Structures are given as C-alpha cells and as structure tokens.
Tab-separated table of C-alpha atoms in Angstrom:
chain	number	residue	atom	x	y	z
A	1	UNK	CA	-28.099	39.770	40.792
A	2	UNK	CA	-24.665	41.000	39.822
A	3	UNK	CA	-22.376	42.097	42.592
A	4	UNK	CA	-21.119	39.796	45.299
A	5	UNK	CA	-21.093	42.746	47.714
A	6	UNK	CA	-24.657	43.668	46.786
A	7	UNK	CA	-27.954	42.485	48.202
A	8	UNK	CA	-28.902	39.731	45.770
A	9	UNK	CA	-27.347	36.288	45.824
A	10	UNK	CA	-29.789	33.624	44.753
A	11	UNK	CA	-28.656	31.117	47.378
A	12	UNK	CA	-29.235	33.577	50.244
A	13	UNK	CA	-32.271	35.618	49.181
A	14	UNK	CA	-34.674	32.655	49.020
A	15	UNK	CA	-35.013	29.292	50.727
A	16	UNK	CA	-35.448	27.318	47.499
A	17	UNK	CA	-33.130	28.033	44.550
A	18	UNK	CA	-35.258	26.235	41.951
A	19	UNK	CA	-38.339	28.020	43.265
A	20	UNK	CA	-36.529	31.339	42.968
A	21	UNK	CA	-35.543	30.588	39.356
A	22	UNK	CA	-39.209	29.851	38.567
A	23	UNK	CA	-40.169	33.134	40.244
A	24	UNK	CA	-37.628	35.031	38.117
A	25	UNK	CA	-39.137	33.536	34.959
A	26	UNK	CA	-42.653	34.484	36.039
A	27	UNK	CA	-41.469	38.013	36.798
A	28	UNK	CA	-40.192	38.392	33.228
A	29	UNK	CA	-43.450	36.993	31.824
A	30	UNK	CA	-45.631	39.152	34.066
A	31	UNK	CA	-44.323	42.421	32.651
A	32	UNK	CA	-43.205	41.387	29.182
A	33	UNK	CA	-46.117	42.592	27.020
A	34	UNK	CA	-46.132	46.071	28.549
A	35	UNK	CA	-42.343	46.188	28.841
A	36	UNK	CA	-41.834	45.231	25.196
A	37	UNK	CA	-44.106	48.084	24.077
A	38	UNK	CA	-41.928	50.518	26.011
A	39	UNK	CA	-38.753	48.974	24.612
A	40	UNK	CA	-40.087	49.381	21.074
A	41	UNK	CA	-40.876	53.043	21.719
A	42	UNK	CA	-37.226	53.539	22.663
A	43	UNK	CA	-35.894	51.810	19.534
A	44	UNK	CA	-34.833	48.435	20.933
A	45	UNK	CA	-36.334	46.543	17.973
A	46	UNK	CA	-33.747	48.167	15.664
A	47	UNK	CA	-30.690	47.137	17.694
A	48	UNK	CA	-28.157	44.653	16.338
A	49	UNK	CA	-25.908	44.315	19.404
A	50	UNK	CA	-27.556	44.095	22.838
A	51	UNK	CA	-26.066	43.315	26.236
A	52	UNK	CA	-28.088	42.439	29.322
A	53	UNK	CA	-26.125	43.041	32.515
A	54	UNK	CA	-27.323	40.850	35.358
A	55	UNK	CA	-28.897	38.430	32.911
A	56	UNK	CA	-29.753	35.804	35.525
A	57	UNK	CA	-31.258	32.563	34.196
A	58	UNK	CA	-31.518	33.906	30.617
A	59	UNK	CA	-35.269	34.430	30.393
A	60	UNK	CA	-35.105	38.019	29.126
A	61	UNK	CA	-32.389	37.026	26.635
A	62	UNK	CA	-34.802	34.440	25.240
A	63	UNK	CA	-37.515	37.100	24.799
A	64	UNK	CA	-35.113	39.462	23.049
A	65	UNK	CA	-33.896	36.761	20.648
A	66	UNK	CA	-37.479	35.828	19.762
A	67	UNK	CA	-38.602	39.422	19.185
A	68	UNK	CA	-35.516	40.939	17.517
A	69	UNK	CA	-34.432	38.566	14.727
A	70	UNK	CA	-31.371	40.563	13.643
A	71	UNK	CA	-29.933	41.053	17.143
A	72	UNK	CA	-26.969	39.356	18.744
A	73	UNK	CA	-27.578	39.291	22.508
A	74	UNK	CA	-24.878	39.032	25.179
A	75	UNK	CA	-25.614	38.197	28.795
A	76	UNK	CA	-23.332	39.079	31.707
A	77	UNK	CA	-24.019	37.458	35.092
A	78	UNK	CA	-21.860	37.316	38.226
A	79	UNK	CA	-23.541	34.301	39.837
A	80	UNK	CA	-21.987	31.156	38.306
A	81	UNK	CA	-25.089	29.099	39.129
A	82	UNK	CA	-27.294	31.479	37.119
A	83	UNK	CA	-24.794	31.928	34.288
A	84	UNK	CA	-24.559	28.157	33.806
A	85	UNK	CA	-28.333	27.788	34.056
A	86	UNK	CA	-28.758	30.416	31.302
A	87	UNK	CA	-26.336	28.644	28.974
A	88	UNK	CA	-28.088	25.295	29.449
A	89	UNK	CA	-31.528	26.878	29.118
A	90	UNK	CA	-30.764	28.755	25.886
A	91	UNK	CA	-29.126	25.670	24.359
A	92	UNK	CA	-32.178	23.576	25.258
A	93	UNK	CA	-34.378	26.151	23.519
A	94	UNK	CA	-32.152	25.882	20.391
A	95	UNK	CA	-31.519	29.611	20.483
A	96	UNK	CA	-28.825	31.161	18.293
A	97	UNK	CA	-27.132	34.597	18.304
A	98	UNK	CA	-26.327	34.682	22.014
A	99	UNK	CA	-23.456	34.362	24.427
A	100	UNK	CA	-23.437	34.417	28.221
A	101	UNK	CA	-20.381	35.408	30.251
A	102	UNK	CA	-19.707	35.204	33.942
A	103	UNK	CA	-18.713	38.710	34.967
A	104	UNK	CA	-19.290	41.802	37.073
A	105	UNK	CA	-21.379	44.808	36.066
A	106	UNK	CA	-18.805	47.073	37.744
A	107	UNK	CA	-15.944	45.744	35.616
A	108	UNK	CA	-17.428	43.992	32.615
A	109	UNK	CA	-14.206	43.327	30.727
A	110	UNK	CA	-16.019	44.349	27.529
A	111	UNK	CA	-14.414	46.656	24.974
A	112	UNK	CA	-15.250	50.358	24.704
A	113	UNK	CA	-18.075	51.372	22.350
A	114	UNK	CA	-19.310	47.813	21.692
A	115	UNK	CA	-23.124	47.745	22.015
A	116	UNK	CA	-26.170	49.474	20.539
A	117	UNK	CA	-28.288	48.872	23.650
A	118	UNK	CA	-27.588	47.809	27.229
A	119	UNK	CA	-30.389	46.544	29.464
A	120	UNK	CA	-30.166	46.058	33.192
A	121	UNK	CA	-33.292	44.782	34.861
A	122	UNK	CA	-33.858	44.596	38.630
A	123	UNK	CA	-30.100	44.828	39.224
A	124	UNK	CA	-29.123	48.378	40.232
A	125	UNK	CA	-31.362	48.153	43.309
A	126	UNK	CA	-29.024	45.477	44.690
A	127	UNK	CA	-25.753	47.396	44.236
A	128	UNK	CA	-24.024	49.491	46.924
A	129	UNK	CA	-22.675	51.927	44.274
A	130	UNK	CA	-25.011	51.852	41.271
A	131	UNK	CA	-23.415	54.947	39.710
A	132	UNK	CA	-20.252	52.937	39.056
A	133	UNK	CA	-22.301	50.366	37.146
A	134	UNK	CA	-23.951	53.124	35.092
A	135	UNK	CA	-20.521	54.595	34.256
A	136	UNK	CA	-19.195	51.195	33.192
A	137	UNK	CA	-22.227	50.650	30.954
A	138	UNK	CA	-21.659	54.105	29.431
A	139	UNK	CA	-18.120	53.011	28.534
A	140	UNK	CA	-19.151	49.872	26.667
A	141	UNK	CA	-22.025	51.477	24.738
A	142	UNK	CA	-21.462	52.871	21.250
A	143	UNK	CA	-21.895	56.644	20.832
A	144	UNK	CA	-25.634	57.058	20.251
A	145	UNK	CA	-26.274	53.790	22.103
A	146	UNK	CA	-28.929	53.518	24.799
A	147	UNK	CA	-29.086	52.232	28.339
A	148	UNK	CA	-32.482	50.891	29.425
A	149	UNK	CA	-32.837	50.364	33.172
A	150	UNK	CA	-35.830	48.616	34.751
A	151	UNK	CA	-36.025	48.624	38.531
A	152	UNK	CA	-38.226	48.586	41.596
A	153	UNK	CA	-39.465	51.308	43.853
A	154	UNK	CA	-41.105	49.630	46.817
A	155	UNK	CA	-43.437	52.564	47.359
A	156	UNK	CA	-45.060	51.219	44.186
A	157	UNK	CA	-44.889	47.499	44.797
A	158	UNK	CA	-48.024	45.341	44.793
A	159	UNK	CA	-51.226	47.293	45.324
A	160	UNK	CA	-54.501	45.435	45.816
A	161	UNK	CA	-58.228	45.944	45.931
A	162	UNK	CA	-59.505	45.275	48.522
A	163	UNK	CA	-56.389	46.379	50.478
A	164	UNK	CA	-54.464	43.599	52.238
A	165	UNK	CA	-53.559	44.295	55.887
A	166	UNK	CA	-49.878	43.736	56.633
A	167	UNK	CA	-48.498	44.352	53.135
A	168	UNK	CA	-46.897	47.596	54.322
A	169	UNK	CA	-45.123	45.741	57.135
A	170	UNK	CA	-43.965	43.079	54.666
A	171	UNK	CA	-42.511	45.673	52.266
A	172	UNK	CA	-40.870	47.561	55.115
A	173	UNK	CA	-39.243	44.309	56.257
A	174	UNK	CA	-38.015	43.564	52.731
A	175	UNK	CA	-36.588	47.071	52.405
A	176	UNK	CA	-34.831	46.802	55.770
A	177	UNK	CA	-33.221	43.531	54.711
A	178	UNK	CA	-32.029	44.904	51.374
A	179	UNK	CA	-30.785	48.204	52.849
A	180	UNK	CA	-28.857	46.199	55.475
A	181	UNK	CA	-27.108	44.327	52.653
A	182	UNK	CA	-26.167	47.463	50.733
A	183	UNK	CA	-29.064	47.625	48.280
A	184	UNK	CA	-31.751	50.237	47.606
A	185	UNK	CA	-35.222	48.794	46.892
A	186	UNK	CA	-36.577	52.333	46.388
A	187	UNK	CA	-34.104	53.189	43.625
A	188	UNK	CA	-36.802	53.534	40.951
A	189	UNK	CA	-37.405	57.229	41.661
A	190	UNK	CA	-33.646	57.910	41.392
A	191	UNK	CA	-33.044	56.298	37.998
A	192	UNK	CA	-33.208	59.461	35.834
A	193	UNK	CA	-30.749	61.217	38.172
A	194	UNK	CA	-28.390	58.219	38.085
A	195	UNK	CA	-28.405	58.144	34.286
A	196	UNK	CA	-27.745	61.877	34.038
A	197	UNK	CA	-24.938	61.656	36.606
A	198	UNK	CA	-23.479	58.782	34.583
A	199	UNK	CA	-23.197	60.980	31.475
A	200	UNK	CA	-26.359	60.009	29.597
A	201	UNK	CA	-28.483	62.531	27.720
A	202	UNK	CA	-32.093	62.543	26.443
A	203	UNK	CA	-33.123	60.710	29.602
A	204	UNK	CA	-36.720	59.486	29.676
A	205	UNK	CA	-38.777	57.840	32.417
A	206	UNK	CA	-41.750	55.471	32.215
A	207	UNK	CA	-43.754	53.121	34.420
A	208	UNK	CA	-44.256	49.506	33.334
A	209	UNK	CA	-47.567	48.111	34.602
A	210	UNK	CA	-49.174	44.734	35.194
A	211	UNK	CA	-52.844	44.289	36.241
A	212	UNK	CA	-54.501	41.056	37.332
A	213	UNK	CA	-57.784	41.717	35.509
A	214	UNK	CA	-55.801	41.738	32.237
A	215	UNK	CA	-53.238	39.023	32.969
A	216	UNK	CA	-54.954	36.771	35.499
A	217	UNK	CA	-54.053	36.110	39.125
A	218	UNK	CA	-51.771	33.143	38.484
A	219	UNK	CA	-49.009	35.205	36.863
A	220	UNK	CA	-48.876	37.408	39.955
A	221	UNK	CA	-48.811	34.452	42.334
A	222	UNK	CA	-45.941	32.849	40.411
A	223	UNK	CA	-43.915	36.054	40.219
A	224	UNK	CA	-44.065	36.711	43.958
A	225	UNK	CA	-43.806	33.292	45.559
A	226	UNK	CA	-43.673	32.686	49.306
A	227	UNK	CA	-39.980	31.942	49.864
A	228	UNK	CA	-38.878	35.530	50.409
A	229	UNK	CA	-41.462	36.459	53.112
A	230	UNK	CA	-40.651	33.282	55.049
A	231	UNK	CA	-36.944	34.065	54.820
A	232	UNK	CA	-37.601	37.608	56.096
A	233	UNK	CA	-39.386	36.090	59.077
A	234	UNK	CA	-36.601	33.568	59.682
A	235	UNK	CA	-33.968	36.321	59.530
A	236	UNK	CA	-35.831	38.469	62.034
A	237	UNK	CA	-37.026	41.272	59.754
A	238	UNK	CA	-40.718	40.256	59.789
A	239	UNK	CA	-42.796	38.984	62.707
A	240	UNK	CA	-44.773	35.756	62.423
A	241	UNK	CA	-47.846	37.782	63.389
A	242	UNK	CA	-47.412	40.143	60.410
A	243	UNK	CA	-46.761	37.247	58.049
A	244	UNK	CA	-49.963	35.545	59.231
A	245	UNK	CA	-51.884	38.811	58.802
A	246	UNK	CA	-50.712	39.076	55.175
A	247	UNK	CA	-51.598	35.440	54.453
A	248	UNK	CA	-55.134	35.777	55.805
A	249	UNK	CA	-55.703	39.166	54.159
A	250	UNK	CA	-54.389	37.943	50.811
A	251	UNK	CA	-56.797	34.992	50.789
A	252	UNK	CA	-59.723	37.282	51.576
A	253	UNK	CA	-58.702	39.735	48.863
A	254	UNK	CA	-58.492	37.043	46.186
A	255	UNK	CA	-61.936	35.703	47.137
A	256	UNK	CA	-63.533	39.078	46.378
A	257	UNK	CA	-64.952	38.778	42.847
A	258	UNK	CA	-63.974	42.398	42.094
A	259	UNK	CA	-60.418	42.067	43.397
A	260	UNK	CA	-57.436	43.579	41.619
A	261	UNK	CA	-53.665	43.179	41.934
A	262	UNK	CA	-51.449	45.871	40.410
A	263	UNK	CA	-47.642	45.813	40.115
A	264	UNK	CA	-45.363	48.503	38.697
A	265	UNK	CA	-41.719	48.869	37.706
A	266	UNK	CA	-39.771	51.994	36.788
A	267	UNK	CA	-38.059	52.266	33.382
A	268	UNK	CA	-35.426	54.898	32.609
A	269	UNK	CA	-33.695	55.261	29.234
A	270	UNK	CA	-30.649	57.387	28.439
A	271	UNK	CA	-28.503	57.910	25.359
A	272	UNK	CA	-24.725	58.072	25.136
A	273	UNK	CA	-23.964	61.326	23.319
A	274	UNK	CA	-22.354	61.227	19.883
A	275	UNK	CA	-19.182	63.298	20.145
C-alpha cells in the first residue's frame, strides 16, 4: 500500500476501487478484537505517539484513536487517493489527535526518534526491499520504542471445513501475481528475521486469528470480496476453470451446517534498543 514500485496500488489490484476500500475496512474489523489483545500485550495502550505506515483509508487509525485516548496518531500513505480518503473519513467521524501525510515508507521525511510505536499492517509484503522500510522505521522510533508488523503468509491464508477445491490454485495465482510485481505474500514467516536484521531487539512473534464460528460468515465474505480473483483471471494468472471450481466449492462449504472459515495473520514486534 506504500511503495509505487511495490505490488499494491489500489487502482490496479482490484477492479472496483470503492469495493476495495470496503474490503480494507472489513479486513481491519475482521481481526480487530484478536489483534487489539495482542497489541495490548505489547504495550500499545500506553503509547502517546503512534505512527501507522501504509495507513490506507484510515480505518486502523480510527480504531487506535477510539481505544487509546491519550495517543496522537499519525498516518503515512503513499497513494494520494487513499490519503485523501483517510482525511475525509476521519473528519467525518469527528476524530481528533490525528494527522495523515502523503509519503513513502522508505523515506518518511519524519524526524529521528519521534514515535513511541510504529505499526505497519499488510504493507511489507508488497515492498521489493522491506528491510529498507524496517531500517527507516527504526530511525524514526524513539529509543525503547516498538515496531509492530502485521502481515500475511499465504501458506496460512483462508482454511475451511469442509475443504474447498481450487483454493490452493487461487492462492498460488495470487502469489505469482504479487511476486511478479516485486512483493512477497509469504513474508509472514520472515518477519522476526527482518526485524532483527533491521536492528530491533526483544523480537516476539504471534499469530492473529479469526474464526467464522465466533465472528460470523459475513465478516469473512466482506474482507475477501470477489474483485481480486476476477482480476487474477483477467490478467492470466488464474484459469476460468479454477475460478469456477472455487466458486462452486465455496457455496457447498458454506451450506454445510458445521462449516468453518479460519484466517490468520503474522504479528512480529521488536524494540529499538536504548543506548
């Protein structure tokens, strides 16, 4: 969501921009309860200065403002469409204590040692050189400050019961498309190494979970959408036969009264040493 040479630009990754913005909101909501518990364990609730890098439409900023009353939250977003959307959205919600800047995670323009906590969520997977982003975040964090990275590993994307035929082909197609554009949709397993290589200490690693029997099916449907699979087919990464197989299998799975949909994200946290 941040780097113009990376693999996420909202206008190219999905057919429908407004639909993609709705999907991004649902994706924040889907994981929020479990994610917030992890954030609290790592001390986020005590932060006074927070920056989200790759802040997109501003939905996570809104959550942080609502849950951390003393915090001032900065958003940095390279896509002008999303940065402007976030500003309008947060103003409409009458939120205070925030600012959103158009800028690049690789060269933020922020001062050294400025923030208690930096969050980057579903961003590093889209960057050709994520280590450079981690090093830049290290620079702008205060000594003792923390970086919290949430990202995908497509070996742990949606799992279902009963299994849905064709999901593996769909994920392989998505990964091929993102790798071709310079991203890494399997970066989740590498996050602790990236943070250590970027200079962080006390690195910890968690899995953030969402389960349909606890949250309901609708949140999963909204967070996935159909625009991306159709675009993969249109761009030649996924066959129409495999897309049809997924559609039929998905319908059958949902009709099973004991069905389950599980989705996971990786969370890594590191601390900038106090010299």
